[in-house]
Short mmCIF file of C-alpha atoms in Angstrom, two decimals:
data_model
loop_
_atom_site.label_atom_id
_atom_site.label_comp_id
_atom_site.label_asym_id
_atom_site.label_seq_id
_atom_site.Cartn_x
_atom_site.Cartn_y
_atom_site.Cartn_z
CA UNK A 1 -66.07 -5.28 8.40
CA UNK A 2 -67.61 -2.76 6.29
CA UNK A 3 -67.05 -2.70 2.39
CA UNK A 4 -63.88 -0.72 1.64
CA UNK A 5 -63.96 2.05 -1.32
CA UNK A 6 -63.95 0.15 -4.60
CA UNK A 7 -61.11 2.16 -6.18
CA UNK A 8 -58.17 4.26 -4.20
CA UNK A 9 -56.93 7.16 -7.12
CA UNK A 10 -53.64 8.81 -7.24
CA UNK A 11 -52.96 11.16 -9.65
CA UNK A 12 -49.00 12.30 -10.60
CA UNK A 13 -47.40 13.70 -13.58
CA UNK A 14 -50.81 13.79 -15.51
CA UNK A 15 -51.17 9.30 -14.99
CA UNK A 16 -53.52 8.03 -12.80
CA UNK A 17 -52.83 5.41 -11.07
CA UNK A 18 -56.35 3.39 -9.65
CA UNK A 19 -55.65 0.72 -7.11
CA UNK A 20 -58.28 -1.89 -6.11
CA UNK A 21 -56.24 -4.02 -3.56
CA UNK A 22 -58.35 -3.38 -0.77
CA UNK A 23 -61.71 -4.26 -2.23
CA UNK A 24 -59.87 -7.20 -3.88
CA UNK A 25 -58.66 -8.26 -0.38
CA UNK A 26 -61.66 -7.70 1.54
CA UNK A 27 -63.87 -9.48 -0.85
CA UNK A 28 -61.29 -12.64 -1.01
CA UNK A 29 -61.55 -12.56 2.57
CA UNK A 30 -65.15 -12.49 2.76
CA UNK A 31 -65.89 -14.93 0.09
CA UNK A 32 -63.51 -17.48 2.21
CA UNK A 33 -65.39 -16.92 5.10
CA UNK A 34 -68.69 -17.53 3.50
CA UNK A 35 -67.42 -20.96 2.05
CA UNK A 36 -66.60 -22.03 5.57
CA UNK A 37 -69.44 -21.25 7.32
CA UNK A 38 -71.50 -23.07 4.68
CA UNK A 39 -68.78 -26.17 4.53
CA UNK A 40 -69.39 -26.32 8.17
CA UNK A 41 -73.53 -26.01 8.03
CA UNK A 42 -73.07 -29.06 5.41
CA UNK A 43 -70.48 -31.08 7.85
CA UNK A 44 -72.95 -30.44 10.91
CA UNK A 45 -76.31 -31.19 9.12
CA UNK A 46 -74.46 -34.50 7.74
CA UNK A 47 -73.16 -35.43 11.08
CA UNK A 48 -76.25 -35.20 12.74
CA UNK A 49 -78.13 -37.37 10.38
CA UNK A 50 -75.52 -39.53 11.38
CA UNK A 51 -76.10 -39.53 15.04
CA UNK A 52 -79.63 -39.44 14.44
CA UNK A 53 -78.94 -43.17 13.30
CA UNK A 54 -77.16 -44.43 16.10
CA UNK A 55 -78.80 -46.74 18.56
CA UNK A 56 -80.62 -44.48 21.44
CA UNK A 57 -79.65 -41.20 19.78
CA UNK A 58 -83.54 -40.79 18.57
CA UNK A 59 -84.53 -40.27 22.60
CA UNK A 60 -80.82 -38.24 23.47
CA UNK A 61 -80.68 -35.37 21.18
CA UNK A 62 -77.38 -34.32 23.51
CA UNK A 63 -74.77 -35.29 21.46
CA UNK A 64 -75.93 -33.78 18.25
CA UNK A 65 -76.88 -30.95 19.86
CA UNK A 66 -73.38 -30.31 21.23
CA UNK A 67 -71.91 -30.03 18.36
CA UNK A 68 -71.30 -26.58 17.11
CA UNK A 69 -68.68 -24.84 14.31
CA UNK A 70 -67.42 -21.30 14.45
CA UNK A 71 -65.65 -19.26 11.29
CA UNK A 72 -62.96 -17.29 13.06
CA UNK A 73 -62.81 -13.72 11.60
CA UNK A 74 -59.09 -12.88 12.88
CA UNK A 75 -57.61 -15.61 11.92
CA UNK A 76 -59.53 -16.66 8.78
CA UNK A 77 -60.16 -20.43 9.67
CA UNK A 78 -62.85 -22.81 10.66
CA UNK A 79 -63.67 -24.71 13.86
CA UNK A 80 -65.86 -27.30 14.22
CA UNK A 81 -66.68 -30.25 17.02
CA UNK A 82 -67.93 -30.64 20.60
CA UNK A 83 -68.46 -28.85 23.69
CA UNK A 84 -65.72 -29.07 26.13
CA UNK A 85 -66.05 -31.39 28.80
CA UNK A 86 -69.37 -33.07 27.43
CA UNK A 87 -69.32 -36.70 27.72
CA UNK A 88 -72.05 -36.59 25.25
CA UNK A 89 -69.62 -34.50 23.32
CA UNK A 90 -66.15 -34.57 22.96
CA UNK A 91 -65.78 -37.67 25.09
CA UNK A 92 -67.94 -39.66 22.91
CA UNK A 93 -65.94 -38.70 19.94
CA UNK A 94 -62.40 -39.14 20.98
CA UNK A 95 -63.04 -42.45 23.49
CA UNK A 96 -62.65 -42.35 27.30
CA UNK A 97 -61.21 -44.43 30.01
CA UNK A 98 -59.83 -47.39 27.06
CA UNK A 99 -63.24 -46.68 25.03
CA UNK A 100 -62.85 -46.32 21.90
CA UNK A 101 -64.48 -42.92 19.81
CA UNK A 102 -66.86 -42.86 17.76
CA UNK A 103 -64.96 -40.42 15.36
CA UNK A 104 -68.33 -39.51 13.44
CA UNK A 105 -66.87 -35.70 12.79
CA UNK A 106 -63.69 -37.08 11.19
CA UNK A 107 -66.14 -39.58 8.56
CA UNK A 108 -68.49 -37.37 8.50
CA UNK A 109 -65.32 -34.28 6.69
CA UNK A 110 -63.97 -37.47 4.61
CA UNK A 111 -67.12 -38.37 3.38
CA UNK A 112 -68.28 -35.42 2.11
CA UNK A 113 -65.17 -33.83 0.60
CA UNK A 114 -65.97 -33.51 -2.67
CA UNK A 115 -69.15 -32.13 -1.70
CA UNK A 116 -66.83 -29.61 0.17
CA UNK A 117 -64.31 -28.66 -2.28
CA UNK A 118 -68.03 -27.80 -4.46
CA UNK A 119 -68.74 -25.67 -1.90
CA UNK A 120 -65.30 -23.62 -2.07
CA UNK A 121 -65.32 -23.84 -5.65
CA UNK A 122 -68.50 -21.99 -5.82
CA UNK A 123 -67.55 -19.45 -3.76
CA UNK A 124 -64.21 -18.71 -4.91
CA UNK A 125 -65.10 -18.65 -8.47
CA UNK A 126 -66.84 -15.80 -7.49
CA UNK A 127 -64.10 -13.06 -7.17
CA UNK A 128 -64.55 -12.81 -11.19
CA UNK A 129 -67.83 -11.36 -11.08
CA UNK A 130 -67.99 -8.35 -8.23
CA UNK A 131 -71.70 -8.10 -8.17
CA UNK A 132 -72.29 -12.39 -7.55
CA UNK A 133 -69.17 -12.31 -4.79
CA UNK A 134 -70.99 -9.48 -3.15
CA UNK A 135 -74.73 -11.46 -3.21
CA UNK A 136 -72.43 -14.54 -1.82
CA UNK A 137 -71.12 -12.87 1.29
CA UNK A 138 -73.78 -12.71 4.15
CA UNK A 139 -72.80 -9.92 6.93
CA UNK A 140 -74.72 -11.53 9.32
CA UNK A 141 -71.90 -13.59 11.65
CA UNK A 142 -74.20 -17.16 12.16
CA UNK A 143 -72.70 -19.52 14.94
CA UNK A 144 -74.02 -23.46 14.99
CA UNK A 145 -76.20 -23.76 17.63
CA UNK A 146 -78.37 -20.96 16.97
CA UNK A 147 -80.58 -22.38 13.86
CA UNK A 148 -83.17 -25.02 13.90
CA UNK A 149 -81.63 -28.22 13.16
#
């Protein structure tokens, strides 16, 4: 989504009337996806050093590598987990067949909550200053399994 005008101008009966809603909007929008995508980077990078601990997880790099997040544009939210239908994955997580999960994802977001609610902080603070909001959101749309890890 491209960076709407800054300022919409209407001018009647000599008063003009200067509207910045849509920049407002936009920029709230964008600064709320930015602070997902990086809560999520955080969540993954802590959950795999996590796995990384468990017992044979330094020769099967499949579960941590299954895990993935994406920051929905349309409807302004974050996913984050497994692959479907990995038993490295999901199946691991949740418990199979009477075994129990691991539920490292779900430890792994209450563990680092405050470190989360930094992260939003950050960003949202930002809609004071226009110039710092706009060096805060990143146009580049980043999915998890596409960096180094």
């Amino acid at each position: 989504m491209a960076l709407p005008k800054s300022v919409t101008k209407i001018k009647r009966d000599g008063v003009e009337f200067v509207s910045n809603v849509d920049r407002a909007q936009y920029t709230l929008t964008e600064l709320t996806r930015a602070a997902l995508r990086d809560c999520a980077k955080l969540i993954r990078k802590r959950m795999i050093e996590k796995l990384k601990k468990l017992p044979g997880m330094k020769r099967n790099r499949r579960l941590y590598r299954s895990s993935q997040y994406w920051v929905r544009r349309r409807e302004g939210d974050l996913l984050i987990g497994f692959k479907h239908n990995t038993w490295y994955g999901a199946d691991s997580e949740l418990g199979k067949n009477g075994q129990p999960g691991r539920n490292i994802l779900r430890e792994t977001v209450y563990e680092n909550i405050d470190e989360i609610r930094k992260i939003q902080g950050q960003y949202l603070s930002a809609i004071e200053d226009d110039n710092r909001a706009i060096g805060l959101i990143s146009e580049e749309e980043y999915q998890s399994g596409d960096g180094p890890e």
